[in-house]
PDB file of C-alpha atoms in Angstrom:
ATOM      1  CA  UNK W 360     -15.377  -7.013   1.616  1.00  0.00           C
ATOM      2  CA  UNK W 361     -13.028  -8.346   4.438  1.00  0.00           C
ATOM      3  CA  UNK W 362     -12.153  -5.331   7.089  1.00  0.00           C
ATOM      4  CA  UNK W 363      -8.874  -4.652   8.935  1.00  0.00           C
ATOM      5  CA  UNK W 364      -8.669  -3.885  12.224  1.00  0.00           C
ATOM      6  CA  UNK W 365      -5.473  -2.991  13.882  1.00  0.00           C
ATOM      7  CA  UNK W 366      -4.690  -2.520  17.542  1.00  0.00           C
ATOM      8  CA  UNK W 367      -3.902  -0.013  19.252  1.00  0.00           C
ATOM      9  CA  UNK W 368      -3.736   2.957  17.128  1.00  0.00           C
ATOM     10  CA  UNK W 369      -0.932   4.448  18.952  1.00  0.00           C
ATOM     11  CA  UNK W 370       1.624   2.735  21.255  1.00  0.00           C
ATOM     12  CA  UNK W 371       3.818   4.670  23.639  1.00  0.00           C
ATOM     13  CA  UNK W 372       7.126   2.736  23.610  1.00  0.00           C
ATOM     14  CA  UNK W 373      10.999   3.750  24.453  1.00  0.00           C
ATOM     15  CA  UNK W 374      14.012   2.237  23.199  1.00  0.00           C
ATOM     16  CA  UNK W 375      14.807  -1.822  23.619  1.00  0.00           C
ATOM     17  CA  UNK W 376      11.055  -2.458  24.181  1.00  0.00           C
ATOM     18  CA  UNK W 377       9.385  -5.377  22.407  1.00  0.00           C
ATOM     19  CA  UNK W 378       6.476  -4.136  20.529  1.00  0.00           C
ATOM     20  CA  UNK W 379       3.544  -5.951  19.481  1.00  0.00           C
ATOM     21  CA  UNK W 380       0.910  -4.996  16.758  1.00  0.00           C
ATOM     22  CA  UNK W 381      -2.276  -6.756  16.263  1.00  0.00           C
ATOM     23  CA  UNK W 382      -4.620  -7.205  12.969  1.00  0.00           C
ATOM     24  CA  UNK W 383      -7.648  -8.842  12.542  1.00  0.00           C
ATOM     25  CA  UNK W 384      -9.454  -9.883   9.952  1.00  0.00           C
ATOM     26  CA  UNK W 385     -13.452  -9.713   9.963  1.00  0.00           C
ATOM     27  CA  UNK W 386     -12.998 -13.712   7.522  1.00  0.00           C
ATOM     28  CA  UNK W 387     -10.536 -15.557   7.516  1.00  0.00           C
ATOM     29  CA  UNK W 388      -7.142 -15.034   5.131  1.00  0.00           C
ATOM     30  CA  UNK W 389      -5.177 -17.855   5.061  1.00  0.00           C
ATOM     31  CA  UNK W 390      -1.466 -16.495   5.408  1.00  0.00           C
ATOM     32  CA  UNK W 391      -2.339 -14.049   2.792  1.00  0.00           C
ATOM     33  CA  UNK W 392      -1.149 -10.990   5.465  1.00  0.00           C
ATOM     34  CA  UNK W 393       1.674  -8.340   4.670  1.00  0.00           C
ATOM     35  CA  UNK W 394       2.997  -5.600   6.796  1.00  0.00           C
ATOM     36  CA  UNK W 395       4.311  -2.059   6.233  1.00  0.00           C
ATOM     37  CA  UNK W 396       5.877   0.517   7.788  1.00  0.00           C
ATOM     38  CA  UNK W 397       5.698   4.136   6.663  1.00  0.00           C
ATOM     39  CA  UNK W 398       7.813   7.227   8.076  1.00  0.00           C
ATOM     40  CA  UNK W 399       6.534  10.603   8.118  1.00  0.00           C
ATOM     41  CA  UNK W 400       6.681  12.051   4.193  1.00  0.00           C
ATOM     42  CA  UNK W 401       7.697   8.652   3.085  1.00  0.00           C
ATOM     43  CA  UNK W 402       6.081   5.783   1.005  1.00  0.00           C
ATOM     44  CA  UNK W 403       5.176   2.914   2.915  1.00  0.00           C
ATOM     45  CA  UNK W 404       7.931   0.122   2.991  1.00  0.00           C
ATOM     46  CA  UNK W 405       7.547  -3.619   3.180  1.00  0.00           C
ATOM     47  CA  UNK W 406       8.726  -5.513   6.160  1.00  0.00           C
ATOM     48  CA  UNK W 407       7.008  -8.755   5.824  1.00  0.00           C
ATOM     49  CA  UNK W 408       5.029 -10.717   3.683  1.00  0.00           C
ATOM     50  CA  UNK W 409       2.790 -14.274   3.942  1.00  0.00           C
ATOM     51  CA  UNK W 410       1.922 -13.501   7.484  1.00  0.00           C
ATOM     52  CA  UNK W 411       5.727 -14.086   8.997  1.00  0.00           C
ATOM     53  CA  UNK W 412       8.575 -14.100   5.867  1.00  0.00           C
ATOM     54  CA  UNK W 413      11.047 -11.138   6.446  1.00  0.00           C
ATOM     55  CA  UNK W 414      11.435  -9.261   3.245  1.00  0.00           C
ATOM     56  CA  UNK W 415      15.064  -8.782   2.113  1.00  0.00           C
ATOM     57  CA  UNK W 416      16.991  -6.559   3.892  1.00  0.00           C
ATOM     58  CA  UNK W 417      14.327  -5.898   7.054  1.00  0.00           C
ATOM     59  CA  UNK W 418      16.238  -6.285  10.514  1.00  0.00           C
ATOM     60  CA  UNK W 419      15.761  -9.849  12.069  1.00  0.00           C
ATOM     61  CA  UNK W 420      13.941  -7.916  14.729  1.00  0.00           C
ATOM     62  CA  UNK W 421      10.948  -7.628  13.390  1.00  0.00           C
ATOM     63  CA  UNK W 422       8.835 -10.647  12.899  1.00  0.00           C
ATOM     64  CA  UNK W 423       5.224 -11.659  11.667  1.00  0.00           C
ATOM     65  CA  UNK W 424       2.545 -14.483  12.908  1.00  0.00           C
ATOM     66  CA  UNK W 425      -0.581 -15.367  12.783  1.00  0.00           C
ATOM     67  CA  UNK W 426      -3.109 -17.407  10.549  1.00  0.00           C
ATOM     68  CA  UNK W 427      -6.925 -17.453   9.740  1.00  0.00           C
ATOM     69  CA  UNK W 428      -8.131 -14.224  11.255  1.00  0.00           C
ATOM     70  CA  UNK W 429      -5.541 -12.856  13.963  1.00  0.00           C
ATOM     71  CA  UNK W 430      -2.214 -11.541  13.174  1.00  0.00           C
ATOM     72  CA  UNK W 431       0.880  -9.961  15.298  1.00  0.00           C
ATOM     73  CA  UNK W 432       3.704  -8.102  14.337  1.00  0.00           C
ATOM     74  CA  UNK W 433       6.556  -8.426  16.742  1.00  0.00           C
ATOM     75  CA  UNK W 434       9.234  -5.656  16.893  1.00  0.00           C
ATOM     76  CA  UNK W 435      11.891  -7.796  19.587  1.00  0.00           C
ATOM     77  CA  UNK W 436      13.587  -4.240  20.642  1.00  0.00           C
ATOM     78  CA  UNK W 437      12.681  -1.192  19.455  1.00  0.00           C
ATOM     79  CA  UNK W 438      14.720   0.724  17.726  1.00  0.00           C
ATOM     80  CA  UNK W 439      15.263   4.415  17.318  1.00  0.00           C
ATOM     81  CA  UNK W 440      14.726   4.033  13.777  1.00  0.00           C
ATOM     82  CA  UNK W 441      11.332   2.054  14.222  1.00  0.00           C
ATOM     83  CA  UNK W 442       9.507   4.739  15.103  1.00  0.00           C
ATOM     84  CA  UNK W 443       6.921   4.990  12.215  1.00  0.00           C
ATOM     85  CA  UNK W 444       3.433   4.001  11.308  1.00  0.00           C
ATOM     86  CA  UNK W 445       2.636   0.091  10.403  1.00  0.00           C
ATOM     87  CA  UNK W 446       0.128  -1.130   8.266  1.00  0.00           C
ATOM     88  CA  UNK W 447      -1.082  -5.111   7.921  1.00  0.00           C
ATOM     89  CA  UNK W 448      -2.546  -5.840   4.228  1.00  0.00           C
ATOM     90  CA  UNK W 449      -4.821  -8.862   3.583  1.00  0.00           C
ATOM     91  CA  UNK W 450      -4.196  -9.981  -0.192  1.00  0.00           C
ATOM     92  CA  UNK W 451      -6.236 -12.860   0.011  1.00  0.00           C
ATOM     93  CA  UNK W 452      -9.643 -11.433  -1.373  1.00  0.00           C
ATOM     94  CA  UNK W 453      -8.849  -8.523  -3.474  1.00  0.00           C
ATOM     95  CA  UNK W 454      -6.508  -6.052  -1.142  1.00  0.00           C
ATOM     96  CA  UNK W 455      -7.100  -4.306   2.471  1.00  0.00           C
ATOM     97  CA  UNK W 456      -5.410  -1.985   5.100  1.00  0.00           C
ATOM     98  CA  UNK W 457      -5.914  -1.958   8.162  1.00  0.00           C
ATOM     99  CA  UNK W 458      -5.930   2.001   9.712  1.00  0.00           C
ATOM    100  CA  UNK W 459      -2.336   2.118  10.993  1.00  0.00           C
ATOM    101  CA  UNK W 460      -0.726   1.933  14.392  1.00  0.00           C
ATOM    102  CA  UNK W 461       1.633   4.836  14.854  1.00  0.00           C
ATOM    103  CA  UNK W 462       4.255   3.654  16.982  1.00  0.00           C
ATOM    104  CA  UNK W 463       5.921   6.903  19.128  1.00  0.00           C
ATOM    105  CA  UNK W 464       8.580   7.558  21.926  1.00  0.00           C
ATOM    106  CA  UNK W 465       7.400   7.222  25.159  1.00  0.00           C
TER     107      UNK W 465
ATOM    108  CA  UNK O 989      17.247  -0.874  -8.457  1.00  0.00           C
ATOM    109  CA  UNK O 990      13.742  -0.403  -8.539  1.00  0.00           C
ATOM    110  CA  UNK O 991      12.383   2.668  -9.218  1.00  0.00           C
ATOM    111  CA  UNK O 992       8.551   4.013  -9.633  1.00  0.00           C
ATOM    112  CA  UNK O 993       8.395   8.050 -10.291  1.00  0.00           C
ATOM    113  CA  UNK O 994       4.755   9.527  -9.853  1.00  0.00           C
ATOM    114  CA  UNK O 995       3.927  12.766 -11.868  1.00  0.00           C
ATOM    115  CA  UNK O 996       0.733  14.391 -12.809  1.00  0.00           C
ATOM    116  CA  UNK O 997      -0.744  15.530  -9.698  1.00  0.00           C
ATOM    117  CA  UNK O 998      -1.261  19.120  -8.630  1.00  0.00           C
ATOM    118  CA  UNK O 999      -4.422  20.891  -7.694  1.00  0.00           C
ATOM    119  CA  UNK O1000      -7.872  20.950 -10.068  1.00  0.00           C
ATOM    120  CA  UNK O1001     -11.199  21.993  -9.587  1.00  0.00           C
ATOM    121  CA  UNK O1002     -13.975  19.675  -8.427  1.00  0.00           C
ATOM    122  CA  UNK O1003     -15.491  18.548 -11.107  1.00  0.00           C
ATOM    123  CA  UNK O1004     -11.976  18.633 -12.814  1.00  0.00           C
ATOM    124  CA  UNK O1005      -9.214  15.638 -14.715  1.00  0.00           C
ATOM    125  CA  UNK O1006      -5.993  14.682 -14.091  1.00  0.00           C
ATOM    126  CA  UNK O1007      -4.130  12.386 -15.720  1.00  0.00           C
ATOM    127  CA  UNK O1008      -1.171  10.621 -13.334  1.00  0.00           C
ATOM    128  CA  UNK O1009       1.690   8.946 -14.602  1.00  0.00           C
ATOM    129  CA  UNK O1010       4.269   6.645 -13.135  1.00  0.00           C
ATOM    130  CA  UNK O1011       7.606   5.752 -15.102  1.00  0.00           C
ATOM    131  CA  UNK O1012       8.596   2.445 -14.030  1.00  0.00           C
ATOM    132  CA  UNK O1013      12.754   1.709 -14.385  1.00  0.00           C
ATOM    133  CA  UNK O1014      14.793  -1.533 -12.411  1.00  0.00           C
ATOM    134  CA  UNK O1015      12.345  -4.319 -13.411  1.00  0.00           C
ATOM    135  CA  UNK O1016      10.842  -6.121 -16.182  1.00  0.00           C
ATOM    136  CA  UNK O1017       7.510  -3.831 -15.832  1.00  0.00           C
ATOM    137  CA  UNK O1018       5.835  -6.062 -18.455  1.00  0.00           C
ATOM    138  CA  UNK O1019       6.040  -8.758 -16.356  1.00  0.00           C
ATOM    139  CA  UNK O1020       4.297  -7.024 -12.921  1.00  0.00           C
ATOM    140  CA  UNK O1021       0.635  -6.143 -11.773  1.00  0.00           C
ATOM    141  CA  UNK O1022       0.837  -2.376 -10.764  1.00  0.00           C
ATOM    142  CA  UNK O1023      -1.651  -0.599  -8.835  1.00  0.00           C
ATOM    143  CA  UNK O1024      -2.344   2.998  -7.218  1.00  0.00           C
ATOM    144  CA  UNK O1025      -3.047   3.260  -3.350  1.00  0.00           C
ATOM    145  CA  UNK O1026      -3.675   6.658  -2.211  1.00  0.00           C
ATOM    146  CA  UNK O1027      -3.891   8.596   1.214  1.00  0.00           C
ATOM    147  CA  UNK O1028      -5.569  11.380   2.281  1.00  0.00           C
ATOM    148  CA  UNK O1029      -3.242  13.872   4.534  1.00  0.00           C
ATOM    149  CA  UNK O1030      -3.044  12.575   7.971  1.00  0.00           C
ATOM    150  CA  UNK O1031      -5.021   9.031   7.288  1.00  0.00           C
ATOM    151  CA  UNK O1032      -4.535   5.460   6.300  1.00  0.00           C
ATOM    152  CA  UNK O1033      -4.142   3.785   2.730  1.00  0.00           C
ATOM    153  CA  UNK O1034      -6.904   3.775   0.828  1.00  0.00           C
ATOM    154  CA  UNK O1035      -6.987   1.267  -1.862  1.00  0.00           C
ATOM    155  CA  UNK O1036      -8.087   2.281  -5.513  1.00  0.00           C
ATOM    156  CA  UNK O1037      -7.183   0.497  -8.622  1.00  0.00           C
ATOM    157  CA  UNK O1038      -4.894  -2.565 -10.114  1.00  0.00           C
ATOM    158  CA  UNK O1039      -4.007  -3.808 -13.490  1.00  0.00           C
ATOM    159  CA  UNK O1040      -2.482  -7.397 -14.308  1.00  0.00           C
ATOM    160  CA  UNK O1041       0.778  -6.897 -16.387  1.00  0.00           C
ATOM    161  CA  UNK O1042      -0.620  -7.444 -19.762  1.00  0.00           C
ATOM    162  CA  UNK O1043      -3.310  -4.695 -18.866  1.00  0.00           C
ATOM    163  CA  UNK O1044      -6.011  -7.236 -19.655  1.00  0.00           C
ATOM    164  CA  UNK O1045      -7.663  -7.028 -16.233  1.00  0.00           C
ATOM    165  CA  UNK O1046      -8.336  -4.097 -14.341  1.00  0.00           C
ATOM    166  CA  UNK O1047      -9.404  -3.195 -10.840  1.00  0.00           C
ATOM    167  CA  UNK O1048     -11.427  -0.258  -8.882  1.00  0.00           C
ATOM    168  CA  UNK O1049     -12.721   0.779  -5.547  1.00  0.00           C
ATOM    169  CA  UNK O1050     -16.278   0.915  -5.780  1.00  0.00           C
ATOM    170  CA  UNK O1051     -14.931   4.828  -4.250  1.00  0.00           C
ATOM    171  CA  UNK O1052     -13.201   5.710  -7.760  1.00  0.00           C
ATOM    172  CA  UNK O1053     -15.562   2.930 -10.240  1.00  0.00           C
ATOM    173  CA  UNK O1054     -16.972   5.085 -13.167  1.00  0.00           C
ATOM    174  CA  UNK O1055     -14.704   8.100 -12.530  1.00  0.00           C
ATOM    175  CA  UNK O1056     -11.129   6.862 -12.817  1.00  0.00           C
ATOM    176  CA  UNK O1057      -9.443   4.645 -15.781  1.00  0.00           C
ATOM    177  CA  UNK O1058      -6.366   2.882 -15.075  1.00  0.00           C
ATOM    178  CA  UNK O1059      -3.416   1.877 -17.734  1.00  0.00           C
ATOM    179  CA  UNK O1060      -0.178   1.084 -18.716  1.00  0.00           C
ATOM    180  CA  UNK O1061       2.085   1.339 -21.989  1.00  0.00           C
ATOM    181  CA  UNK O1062       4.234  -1.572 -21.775  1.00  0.00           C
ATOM    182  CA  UNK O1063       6.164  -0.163 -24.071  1.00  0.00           C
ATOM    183  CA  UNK O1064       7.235   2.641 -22.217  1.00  0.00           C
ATOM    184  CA  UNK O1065       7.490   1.109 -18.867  1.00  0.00           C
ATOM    185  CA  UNK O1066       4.742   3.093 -17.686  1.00  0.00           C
ATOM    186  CA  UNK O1067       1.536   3.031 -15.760  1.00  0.00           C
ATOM    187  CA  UNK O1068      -1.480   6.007 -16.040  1.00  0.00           C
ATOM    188  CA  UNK O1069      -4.564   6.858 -13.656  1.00  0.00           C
ATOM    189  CA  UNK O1070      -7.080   8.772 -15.361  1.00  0.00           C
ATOM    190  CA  UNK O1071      -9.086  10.763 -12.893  1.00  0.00           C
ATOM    191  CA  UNK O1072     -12.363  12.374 -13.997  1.00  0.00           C
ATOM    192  CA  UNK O1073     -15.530  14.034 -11.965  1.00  0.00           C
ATOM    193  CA  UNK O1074     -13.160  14.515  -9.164  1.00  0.00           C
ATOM    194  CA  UNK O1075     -14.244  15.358  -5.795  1.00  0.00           C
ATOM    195  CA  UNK O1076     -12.732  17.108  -2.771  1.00  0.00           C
ATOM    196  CA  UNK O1077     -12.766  13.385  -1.170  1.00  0.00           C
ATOM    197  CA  UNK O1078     -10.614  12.520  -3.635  1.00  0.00           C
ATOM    198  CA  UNK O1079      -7.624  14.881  -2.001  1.00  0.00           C
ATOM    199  CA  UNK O1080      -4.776  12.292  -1.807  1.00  0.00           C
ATOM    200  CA  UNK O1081      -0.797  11.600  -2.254  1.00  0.00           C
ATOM    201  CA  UNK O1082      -1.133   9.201  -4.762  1.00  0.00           C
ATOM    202  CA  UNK O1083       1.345   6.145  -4.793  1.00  0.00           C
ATOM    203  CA  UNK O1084       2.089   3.682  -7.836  1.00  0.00           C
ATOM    204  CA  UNK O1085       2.966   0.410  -6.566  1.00  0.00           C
ATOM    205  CA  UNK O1086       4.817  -2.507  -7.554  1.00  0.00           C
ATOM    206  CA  UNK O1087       3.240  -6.136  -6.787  1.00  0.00           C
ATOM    207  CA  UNK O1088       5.536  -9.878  -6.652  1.00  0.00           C
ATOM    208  CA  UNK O1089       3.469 -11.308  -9.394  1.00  0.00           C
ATOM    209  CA  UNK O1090       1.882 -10.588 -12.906  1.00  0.00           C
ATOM    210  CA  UNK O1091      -1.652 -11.679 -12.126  1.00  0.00           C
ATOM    211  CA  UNK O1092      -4.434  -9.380 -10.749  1.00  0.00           C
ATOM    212  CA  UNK O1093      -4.537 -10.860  -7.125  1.00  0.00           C
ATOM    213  CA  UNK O1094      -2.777 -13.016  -4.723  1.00  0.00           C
ATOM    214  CA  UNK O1095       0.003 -10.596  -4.390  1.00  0.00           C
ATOM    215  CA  UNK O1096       1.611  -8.165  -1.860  1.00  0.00           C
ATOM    216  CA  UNK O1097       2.895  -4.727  -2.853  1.00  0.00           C
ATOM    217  CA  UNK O1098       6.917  -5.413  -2.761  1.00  0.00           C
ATOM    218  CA  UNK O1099       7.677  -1.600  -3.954  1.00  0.00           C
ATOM    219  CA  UNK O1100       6.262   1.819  -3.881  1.00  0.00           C
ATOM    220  CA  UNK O1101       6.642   5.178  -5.456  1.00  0.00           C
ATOM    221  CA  UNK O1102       7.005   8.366  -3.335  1.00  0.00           C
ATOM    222  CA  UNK O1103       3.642   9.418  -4.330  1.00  0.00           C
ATOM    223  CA  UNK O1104       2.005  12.755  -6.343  1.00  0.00           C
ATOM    224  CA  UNK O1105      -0.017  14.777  -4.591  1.00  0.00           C
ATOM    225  CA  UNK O1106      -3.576  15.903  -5.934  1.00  0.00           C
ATOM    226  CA  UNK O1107      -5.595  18.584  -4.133  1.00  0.00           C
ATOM    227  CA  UNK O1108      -9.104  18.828  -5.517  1.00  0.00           C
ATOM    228  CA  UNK O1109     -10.318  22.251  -4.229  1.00  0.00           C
ATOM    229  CA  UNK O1110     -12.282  25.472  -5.766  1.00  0.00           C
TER     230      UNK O1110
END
């Protein structure tokens, strides 16, 4: 089974920051990498798919890289609304999470 | 618009069933995978089943293999989890997802539900 690890768990961040999630995979995924973001109560949503492509309607401030076994999520300036918990997904090999990053004001 | 509207959960003893439904509306459902994620209060997403769109191939955690069935009624633009021998590990919010394709794997989850609860608990 490929494992997900995502660093850190919990950033500390204020307003206009740029934010940067990592994942890594323990084998390698190709692009095969999404990311999510989930609000408290609410069902994860989909920012970003194939490592770096934006899913409709996600601000242009958020982006995705990566490839193999390392991947970032980029948040260019924070945003009051970004304040959530983000997920990366391998879908290369069945499906993974990594354990979340809760992203809170600093 | 998409939409994916979880019912079914509630709490049951361990040991208990519970059936979960999720009526699918906005999409060609015949024409998706579907899956269930689910996550325990105050943890990560926890993968447990899938099913390809023609409900030929199916899916499961090794966590849930032997206790829980998944399906779908094309028909009625549905998808089921059929939960047996539950445990109190099994204590979730249970989400129906949407994937971007209609085979088993290779594909993110573009859409989910807002999740049903299910408290297993004496």
């Amino acid at each position: 089974d490929i494992q997900m690890t995502q660093s850190p768990s919990t950033l500390s961040a204020s307003v206009g920051d740029r934010v940067t999630i990592t994942c890594r995979a323990s084998q390698t995924i190709s692009s095969w990498l999404a990311w999510y973001q989930q609000k408290p109560g609410k069902a994860p949503k989909l920012l970003i798919y194939k490592t770096s492509t934006l899913e409709s309607g996600v601000p242009s401030r958020f982006s995705g890289s990566g490839s193999g076994t390392e991947f970032t999520l980029t948040i260019s300036s924070l945003q009051p609304d970004d304040f959530a918990t983000y997920f990366c997904q391998q879908y290369n090999s069945y499906w993974t999470f990594g354990q979340g990053t809760k992203v809170e004001i600093k | 618009e998409v939409q994916l509207v979880e019912s079914g959960g509630g709490l049951v003893q361990p040991g208990g069933s519970l059936r979960l439904s999720c009526s699918a509306s906005g999409f060609t459902f015949s024409t998706y995978a579907m899956h269930w994620v689910r996550q325990a209060p105050g943890k990560g997403l926890e993968y447990v089943s899938a099913i390809s769109s023609n409900g030929g191939s199916t899916y499961y955690a090794d966590s849930v293999k032997g206790r829980f069935t998944i399906s779908r009624d094309n028909s009625k633009n549905t998808l089921y989890l059929q939960m047996s021998s539950l445990r109190a590990e099994d204590t979730a919010v249970y989400y129906c997802v949407k994937t971007s394709g209609s085979r088993l794997l290779g594909y993110f989850f573009d859409f989910w539900g807002q999740g049903t609860l299910v408290t297993v608990s004496s």
